[in-house]
Coordinates of C-alpha atoms in Angstrom, one line a residue:
Chain A
X511 CA 137.7 -8.2 138.7
X512 CA 135.7 -5.9 140.9
X513 CA 133.6 -8.8 142.3
X514 CA 136.7 -10.8 143.1
X515 CA 138.3 -7.8 144.9
X516 CA 135.1 -7.3 146.9
X517 CA 134.8 -11.0 147.8
X518 CA 138.5 -11.1 149.0
X519 CA 138.1 -8.0 151.1
X520 CA 134.8 -9.2 152.6
X521 CA 136.1 -12.6 153.5
X522 CA 139.4 -11.6 155.1
X523 CA 139.3 -8.2 156.7
X524 CA 142.5 -7.8 158.8
X525 CA 142.1 -5.2 161.4
X526 CA 144.7 -2.9 162.9
X527 CA 143.9 -1.6 166.4
X528 CA 144.5 2.1 166.4
X529 CA 144.2 3.4 169.9
X530 CA 144.1 7.2 169.8
X531 CA 144.2 8.2 173.4
X532 CA 141.3 6.0 174.6
X533 CA 140.6 5.1 178.3
X534 CA 141.4 1.4 177.4
X535 CA 137.9 0.3 178.0
X536 CA 137.0 -0.2 174.3
X537 CA 140.4 -1.8 173.7
X538 CA 139.7 -4.5 176.2
X539 CA 136.4 -5.2 174.5
X540 CA 138.2 -5.3 171.1
X541 CA 140.6 -7.9 172.5
X542 CA 137.6 -9.8 173.8
X543 CA 136.3 -10.4 170.3
X544 CA 139.5 -12.2 169.4
X545 CA 139.2 -14.7 172.2
X546 CA 137.8 -18.2 171.7
X547 CA 134.5 -17.2 173.1
X548 CA 133.7 -14.9 170.1
X549 CA 136.2 -16.3 167.7
X550 CA 136.1 -13.7 164.8
X551 CA 138.6 -15.8 162.9
X552 CA 135.5 -17.7 161.7
X553 CA 134.9 -14.6 159.5
X554 CA 138.6 -14.3 158.5
X555 CA 139.1 -11.3 160.9
X556 CA 142.7 -11.3 162.2
X557 CA 144.4 -8.7 164.3
X558 CA 147.6 -7.6 162.6
X559 CA 150.5 -5.6 164.1
X560 CA 151.4 -3.3 161.2
X561 CA 149.1 -0.8 159.5
X562 CA 150.6 -2.0 156.2
X563 CA 148.8 -5.3 156.5
X564 CA 145.5 -3.9 157.6
X565 CA 142.2 -3.6 155.7
X566 CA 140.3 -2.0 158.6
X567 CA 141.3 0.4 161.2
X568 CA 139.5 0.2 164.6
X569 CA 139.9 3.7 166.1
X570 CA 139.1 4.3 169.7
X571 CA 139.2 7.3 172.0
X572 CA 138.7 11.0 171.8
X573 CA 140.8 12.6 169.1
X574 CA 143.1 15.3 170.5
X575 CA 145.9 17.6 169.3
X576 CA 148.5 15.0 170.2
X577 CA 146.9 12.0 168.6
X578 CA 145.5 13.7 165.5
X579 CA 148.9 13.7 163.5
X580 CA 149.5 10.1 164.5
X581 CA 146.0 9.0 163.4
X582 CA 146.4 10.8 160.1
X583 CA 149.8 9.2 159.5
X584 CA 148.6 5.7 160.2
X585 CA 145.6 6.3 158.0
X586 CA 147.9 7.4 155.2
X587 CA 150.2 4.4 155.7
X588 CA 147.3 1.9 155.4
X589 CA 147.0 0.5 151.8
X590 CA 143.7 1.3 150.2
X591 CA 141.0 0.2 150.0
X592 CA 140.6 0.3 153.8
X593 CA 137.7 0.7 156.2
X594 CA 137.7 2.9 159.3
X595 CA 135.6 1.8 162.1
X596 CA 135.1 4.1 165.1
X597 CA 134.6 2.0 168.3
X598 CA 133.0 3.5 171.4
X599 CA 131.1 6.6 172.3
X600 CA 134.3 8.7 172.3
X601 CA 134.9 7.9 168.6
X602 CA 131.3 9.0 167.8
X603 CA 131.4 12.3 169.6
X604 CA 133.7 14.0 172.2
X605 CA 130.8 14.3 174.6
X606 CA 131.9 15.6 178.0
X607 CA 135.4 16.3 176.7
X608 CA 134.1 18.7 174.0
X609 CA 134.9 22.0 175.9
X610 CA 138.4 20.9 176.6
X611 CA 141.2 22.9 175.0
X612 CA 142.9 19.8 173.7
X613 CA 140.0 18.1 171.9
X614 CA 139.8 18.8 168.1
X615 CA 136.5 17.2 167.4
X616 CA 135.1 14.0 165.9
X617 CA 137.0 11.7 163.6
X618 CA 135.1 12.4 160.4
X619 CA 136.4 15.9 160.2
X620 CA 139.7 14.4 159.3
X621 CA 139.4 10.8 158.0
X622 CA 136.4 9.1 156.4
X623 CA 134.8 6.9 159.0
X624 CA 132.6 4.0 157.6
X625 CA 130.9 2.9 160.8
X626 CA 130.4 4.2 164.3
X627 CA 129.8 1.7 167.1
X628 CA 128.4 3.5 170.1
X629 CA 128.7 2.3 173.7
X630 CA 130.9 2.9 176.6
X631 CA 132.3 0.4 175.9
X632 CA 130.3 -1.4 173.2
X633 CA 129.6 -5.1 173.8
X634 CA 131.7 -7.5 171.7
X635 CA 128.5 -8.5 169.9
X636 CA 127.9 -4.9 169.0
X637 CA 131.5 -4.6 167.6
X638 CA 131.0 -7.7 165.4
X639 CA 127.6 -6.3 164.2
X640 CA 129.3 -3.0 163.4
X641 CA 132.1 -4.7 161.3
X642 CA 129.4 -6.8 159.5
X643 CA 127.5 -3.6 158.7
X644 CA 130.7 -2.0 157.4
X645 CA 131.3 -5.0 155.2
X646 CA 127.8 -4.9 153.8
X647 CA 128.2 -1.2 152.9
X648 CA 131.0 -2.1 150.5
Chain B
X128 CA 158.5 -30.7 123.2
X129 CA 161.1 -31.0 126.0
X130 CA 160.9 -27.3 126.7
X131 CA 157.1 -27.5 127.0
X132 CA 157.4 -30.4 129.5
X133 CA 160.1 -28.5 131.5
X134 CA 157.9 -25.4 131.7
X135 CA 154.9 -27.5 132.6
X136 CA 156.7 -29.1 135.4
X137 CA 158.2 -25.9 136.8
X138 CA 155.1 -23.7 136.5
X139 CA 152.1 -26.0 136.8
X140 CA 152.7 -29.5 138.2
X141 CA 154.5 -30.1 140.6
X142 CA 156.1 -26.7 140.5
X143 CA 154.7 -23.3 141.3
X144 CA 150.9 -23.6 140.9
X145 CA 150.4 -27.1 142.4
X146 CA 152.6 -26.5 145.5
X147 CA 151.0 -23.0 145.9
X148 CA 147.4 -24.3 145.9
X149 CA 148.2 -27.3 148.2
X150 CA 150.5 -25.1 150.4
X151 CA 147.7 -22.6 151.0
X152 CA 145.4 -25.5 151.9
X153 CA 148.0 -26.8 154.4
X154 CA 148.0 -23.3 156.0
X155 CA 144.3 -23.8 156.4
X156 CA 144.9 -27.1 158.2
X157 CA 147.3 -25.3 160.5
X158 CA 144.8 -22.5 161.3
X159 CA 141.9 -25.0 161.7
X160 CA 143.9 -27.3 164.0
X161 CA 145.1 -24.3 166.0
X162 CA 141.5 -23.2 166.4
X163 CA 140.3 -26.6 167.6
X164 CA 143.1 -26.6 170.1
X165 CA 141.8 -23.2 171.4
X166 CA 138.3 -24.7 171.5
X167 CA 137.2 -22.4 168.7
X168 CA 135.5 -23.0 165.4
X169 CA 138.2 -21.6 163.1
X170 CA 138.2 -20.2 159.6
X171 CA 136.4 -21.8 156.6
X172 CA 138.4 -23.8 154.1
X173 CA 138.7 -21.0 151.5
X174 CA 140.2 -18.6 154.1
X175 CA 143.9 -18.7 152.9
X176 CA 142.7 -18.3 149.2
X177 CA 140.6 -15.3 150.2
X178 CA 143.5 -13.8 152.1
X179 CA 145.8 -14.3 149.1
X180 CA 143.3 -12.8 146.6
X181 CA 142.7 -9.8 148.8
X182 CA 146.4 -9.1 149.2
X183 CA 146.9 -9.5 145.4
X184 CA 144.3 -6.8 144.7
X185 CA 145.4 -4.3 147.4
X186 CA 147.7 -1.3 147.0
X187 CA 151.4 -2.1 147.3
X188 CA 153.3 0.6 149.1
X189 CA 157.1 1.0 148.8
X190 CA 158.3 2.9 151.8
X191 CA 160.1 6.2 151.2
X192 CA 163.9 5.7 151.1
X193 CA 163.7 2.0 150.6
X194 CA 165.6 0.2 147.8
X195 CA 162.8 -0.4 145.4
X196 CA 164.2 -3.2 143.3
X197 CA 165.4 -5.2 146.3
X198 CA 162.3 -4.5 148.3
X199 CA 160.0 -5.9 145.5
X200 CA 162.2 -8.7 144.3
X201 CA 163.2 -10.3 147.6
X202 CA 159.8 -12.0 148.1
X203 CA 160.2 -13.8 144.8
X204 CA 163.4 -15.5 145.9
X205 CA 161.4 -17.8 148.3
X206 CA 158.8 -18.6 145.7
X207 CA 161.4 -19.4 143.0
X208 CA 163.5 -21.6 145.2
X209 CA 160.4 -23.5 146.5
X210 CA 159.1 -24.1 143.0
X211 CA 162.4 -25.6 142.0
X212 CA 162.5 -27.6 145.2
X213 CA 159.0 -29.0 144.5
X214 CA 160.0 -30.2 141.0
X215 CA 163.2 -31.9 142.4
X216 CA 161.3 -33.6 145.3
X217 CA 158.5 -34.9 143.1
X218 CA 160.6 -36.0 140.2
X219 CA 163.1 -37.9 142.3
X220 CA 160.5 -39.5 144.6
X221 CA 158.6 -40.9 141.7
X222 CA 161.6 -41.8 139.6
X223 CA 164.8 -42.1 141.7
X224 CA 166.9 -42.5 138.6
X225 CA 166.5 -38.9 137.6
X226 CA 169.1 -37.8 140.1
X227 CA 172.5 -36.1 139.7
X228 CA 175.6 -35.9 141.8
X229 CA 175.3 -33.5 144.7
X230 CA 171.6 -32.7 144.4
X231 CA 171.2 -33.1 148.1
X232 CA 173.5 -30.1 148.5
X233 CA 171.5 -28.2 145.9
X234 CA 168.3 -28.9 148.0
X235 CA 170.0 -27.8 151.2
X236 CA 170.8 -24.5 149.5
X237 CA 167.3 -24.2 148.1
X238 CA 165.9 -24.6 151.6
X239 CA 168.2 -21.7 152.8
X240 CA 167.0 -19.3 150.1
X241 CA 163.7 -18.2 151.6
X242 CA 165.5 -17.1 154.8
X243 CA 167.9 -15.1 152.5
X244 CA 164.9 -13.5 150.8
X245 CA 163.5 -12.4 154.1
X246 CA 166.8 -11.0 155.2
X247 CA 167.3 -9.0 151.9
X248 CA 163.7 -7.8 151.9
X249 CA 163.7 -6.8 155.5
X250 CA 167.0 -4.9 155.3
X251 CA 165.8 -3.1 152.1
X252 CA 162.6 -1.8 153.8
X253 CA 164.2 0.9 155.9
X254 CA 162.4 0.2 159.1
X255 CA 164.1 -0.2 162.6
X256 CA 161.8 -3.0 163.6
X257 CA 162.4 -4.8 160.3
X258 CA 166.2 -4.6 160.9
X259 CA 165.7 -6.0 164.4
X260 CA 163.8 -8.8 162.8
X261 CA 166.4 -9.3 160.2
X262 CA 169.2 -9.6 162.7
X263 CA 167.2 -12.1 164.6
X264 CA 166.5 -14.0 161.4
X265 CA 170.2 -14.2 160.6
X266 CA 171.1 -15.4 164.1
X267 CA 168.4 -18.0 164.0
X268 CA 169.5 -19.1 160.6
X269 CA 173.0 -19.8 161.9
X270 CA 171.4 -21.5 164.9
X271 CA 169.3 -24.1 163.1
X272 CA 171.5 -24.7 160.1
X273 CA 174.3 -26.4 162.0
X274 CA 172.2 -29.2 163.6
X275 CA 170.3 -29.5 160.3
X276 CA 173.5 -30.1 158.3
X277 CA 174.6 -32.7 160.9
X278 CA 171.3 -34.4 160.5
X279 CA 171.8 -34.4 156.8
X280 CA 175.2 -36.0 157.4
X281 CA 173.4 -38.8 159.4
X282 CA 171.2 -39.4 156.4
X283 CA 174.2 -39.5 154.0
X284 CA 176.0 -42.0 156.3
X285 CA 172.9 -44.2 156.6
X286 CA 172.4 -44.3 152.8
X287 CA 176.0 -45.6 152.4
X288 CA 177.8 -42.3 151.7
X289 CA 175.6 -41.1 148.8
X290 CA 174.9 -37.4 148.2
X291 CA 172.4 -38.2 145.5
X292 CA 168.9 -37.5 146.6
X293 CA 167.4 -40.1 144.3
X294 CA 169.7 -42.8 145.7
X295 CA 168.8 -41.9 149.3
X296 CA 165.1 -42.4 148.4
X297 CA 165.9 -45.6 146.4
X298 CA 167.9 -47.1 149.4
X299 CA 165.0 -46.5 151.7
X300 CA 162.5 -48.1 149.2
X301 CA 164.9 -51.2 149.1
X302 CA 165.9 -51.6 152.8
X303 CA 163.1 -49.8 154.7
X304 CA 163.0 -46.2 156.0
X305 CA 166.0 -44.7 157.9
X306 CA 163.6 -43.5 160.6
X307 CA 163.2 -46.9 162.2
X308 CA 166.6 -46.9 164.0
X309 CA 168.1 -44.9 166.9
X310 CA 170.1 -42.5 164.7
X311 CA 167.1 -42.1 162.3
X312 CA 164.9 -41.1 165.2
X313 CA 167.5 -38.5 166.3
X314 CA 167.8 -37.2 162.8
X315 CA 164.0 -37.0 162.6
X316 CA 163.8 -34.9 165.8
X317 CA 166.5 -32.6 164.6
X318 CA 165.0 -32.1 161.2
X319 CA 161.5 -31.6 162.6
X320 CA 162.8 -28.9 165.0
X321 CA 164.8 -27.1 162.3
X322 CA 161.7 -27.3 160.1
X323 CA 159.9 -25.5 162.9
X324 CA 162.6 -22.9 162.9
X325 CA 162.7 -22.5 159.1
X326 CA 159.0 -21.9 159.1
X327 CA 159.4 -19.5 162.0
X328 CA 156.7 -21.2 164.0
X329 CA 156.1 -20.5 167.6
X330 CA 159.0 -21.6 169.8
X331 CA 161.2 -20.1 167.1
X332 CA 159.0 -17.3 165.7
X333 CA 161.6 -14.9 167.2
X334 CA 162.3 -13.0 163.9
X335 CA 158.6 -11.9 163.4
X336 CA 157.5 -11.9 167.1
X337 CA 154.0 -10.3 166.6
X338 CA 153.9 -9.0 170.2
X339 CA 157.3 -7.2 170.3
X340 CA 158.4 -6.2 166.8
X341 CA 155.0 -6.5 165.0
X342 CA 155.9 -8.6 162.0
X343 CA 159.7 -8.1 161.9
X344 CA 161.0 -8.2 158.3
X345 CA 157.4 -8.1 156.9
X346 CA 156.4 -4.9 158.7
X347 CA 156.6 -2.6 155.7
X348 CA 155.2 -5.1 153.2
X349 CA 151.7 -4.7 151.8
X350 CA 149.6 -5.9 148.9
X351 CA 151.3 -8.1 146.3
X352 CA 154.7 -8.3 148.0
X353 CA 153.2 -9.5 151.3
X354 CA 151.1 -12.0 149.3
X355 CA 154.3 -13.4 147.8
X356 CA 155.8 -13.8 151.3
X357 CA 152.7 -15.6 152.5
X358 CA 152.8 -17.8 149.5
X359 CA 156.4 -18.7 149.9
X360 CA 155.7 -19.5 153.5
X361 CA 152.8 -21.7 152.5
X362 CA 154.8 -23.6 149.9
X363 CA 157.6 -24.1 152.5
X364 CA 154.9 -25.5 154.9
X365 CA 153.9 -28.0 152.1
X366 CA 157.5 -28.9 151.0
X367 CA 159.5 -29.2 154.2
X368 CA 157.4 -32.1 155.6
X369 CA 157.7 -33.8 152.2
X370 CA 161.5 -33.3 152.4
X371 CA 161.5 -34.9 155.9
X372 CA 159.4 -37.8 154.6
X373 CA 161.7 -38.4 151.6
X374 CA 165.0 -38.3 153.4
X375 CA 163.9 -40.3 156.5
X376 CA 160.5 -41.9 156.1
X377 CA 160.8 -43.8 152.9
X378 CA 159.7 -41.3 150.2
X379 CA 156.2 -40.3 149.2
X380 CA 155.6 -42.4 146.1
X381 CA 152.7 -44.3 147.7
X382 CA 149.3 -43.4 149.2
X383 CA 150.6 -43.8 152.8
X384 CA 152.5 -40.6 152.2
X385 CA 149.3 -38.6 152.7
X386 CA 149.0 -40.0 156.2
X387 CA 152.7 -39.5 157.0
X388 CA 152.4 -35.9 155.7
X389 CA 149.3 -35.1 157.9
X390 CA 151.1 -36.7 161.0
X391 CA 154.1 -34.4 160.5
X392 CA 151.9 -31.3 159.9
X393 CA 149.8 -31.9 162.9
X394 CA 152.9 -32.5 165.0
X395 CA 154.3 -29.2 163.9
X396 CA 151.1 -27.4 164.7
X397 CA 150.9 -29.1 168.1
X398 CA 154.5 -28.0 168.9
X399 CA 153.5 -24.5 167.7
X400 CA 150.5 -24.3 170.0
X401 CA 151.9 -25.8 173.2
X402 CA 155.1 -23.8 173.5
X403 CA 156.0 -20.2 174.4
X404 CA 158.4 -18.2 172.3
X405 CA 162.1 -18.4 173.2
X406 CA 164.5 -15.5 173.3
X407 CA 167.0 -15.4 170.5
X408 CA 169.9 -16.3 172.9
X409 CA 167.9 -19.2 174.3
X410 CA 167.2 -20.4 170.7
X411 CA 170.9 -20.3 169.9
X412 CA 171.8 -22.2 173.0
X413 CA 169.0 -24.7 172.3
X414 CA 170.2 -25.4 168.8
X415 CA 173.9 -25.3 169.3
X416 CA 174.2 -27.1 172.7
X417 CA 171.0 -29.2 173.1
X418 CA 170.1 -30.2 169.6
X419 CA 173.7 -29.9 168.3
X420 CA 175.0 -32.4 170.8
X421 CA 172.0 -34.7 170.2
X422 CA 172.7 -34.6 166.5
X423 CA 176.4 -35.4 167.0
X424 CA 175.4 -38.4 169.2
X425 CA 173.1 -39.5 166.3
X426 CA 176.0 -39.1 163.9
X427 CA 178.1 -41.5 166.1
X428 CA 175.2 -44.0 166.2
X429 CA 174.9 -43.8 162.5
X430 CA 178.6 -44.3 162.1
X431 CA 178.4 -47.6 164.0
X432 CA 175.3 -48.6 161.9
X433 CA 172.7 -48.3 164.7

């Protein structure tokens, strides 16, 4: 049973794109990996519109006081087991935004992040590598 | 003994299990052909099975405030009706004498049940986007059902006024398929387009428009319930082309049927991939004015035996 579950989850991770106040740079790269050039449907990865259908959340952007409750709500709405993948440098660490009054810190203070993909923005190849690493960790 | 045979035909072949397995395979054909049109590689053959398995083993969430019984039982409506439809189609194609009076009407109602399941489930899920999707689904149902029924009337007239599904198949086996005439081609076009709308494929994927209302009625569904919807859709994708073949293209009791089936499936996928989505009012106009008038012309042709 456990093996079947793992196989199903590894072979068809549906991703939900959770943009928590990003600058849209990483989001464009995420859309790139769905285009025919990179074609992630080869691995069964499909972009879904509702967090209820998702197996992996791609979170982008610096988390702040406005986006934190939304991120938490979407994470709670996602059926478990689910992966959380932080895309971009901002998801790894607030960097230059850290002294700002509005920034509440990195993601893993609030939700368990499985993989961080650094880069501003990360290349599509790097995002695919990150997702593969997240799946290997299961 | 009879009961065992009944259960076997409804649960294993050609009912639930067979049409589910083949239906999931047909959705793979859809995704692969779509990928080749996009000049991509596309998913491997086991992709729909992996998706289904994963959804079965995931958590199923019932939204707070939703009607629990309706929310969880609505997806089953499509699966049950499609299993019954599979048994009827297969038994009457391979043995046209196993028919009863008015079974064509029973089949028309069975084809309408999945849409009803989507409407009930979407309304029960207490989500504004789901209700938008449901209202569109209802409008679209009224849009495509009228030309579809007129096309069925063409089929009935061409078979000499019979509403027995088995007799329609037998008449075609005796005198050649209905498709090879003017009214037959018109009925074929009408049924193909309403098949497209019944499956909610792209020119008519208005109820679940991914870009505007996420997944419409399915938005709150997860885990097993979503898997049931996907399965019902897959079974429809397998059975609706078979229905078209058996009412117009001479039944599927021979090996040519596989080729006919693939032609229809690829045609549906091509229409899906070369068209933009219509608005709901445009779809209504298209079905009631354009296709509706076309089907009435076909009805007149059929009346004069063309």
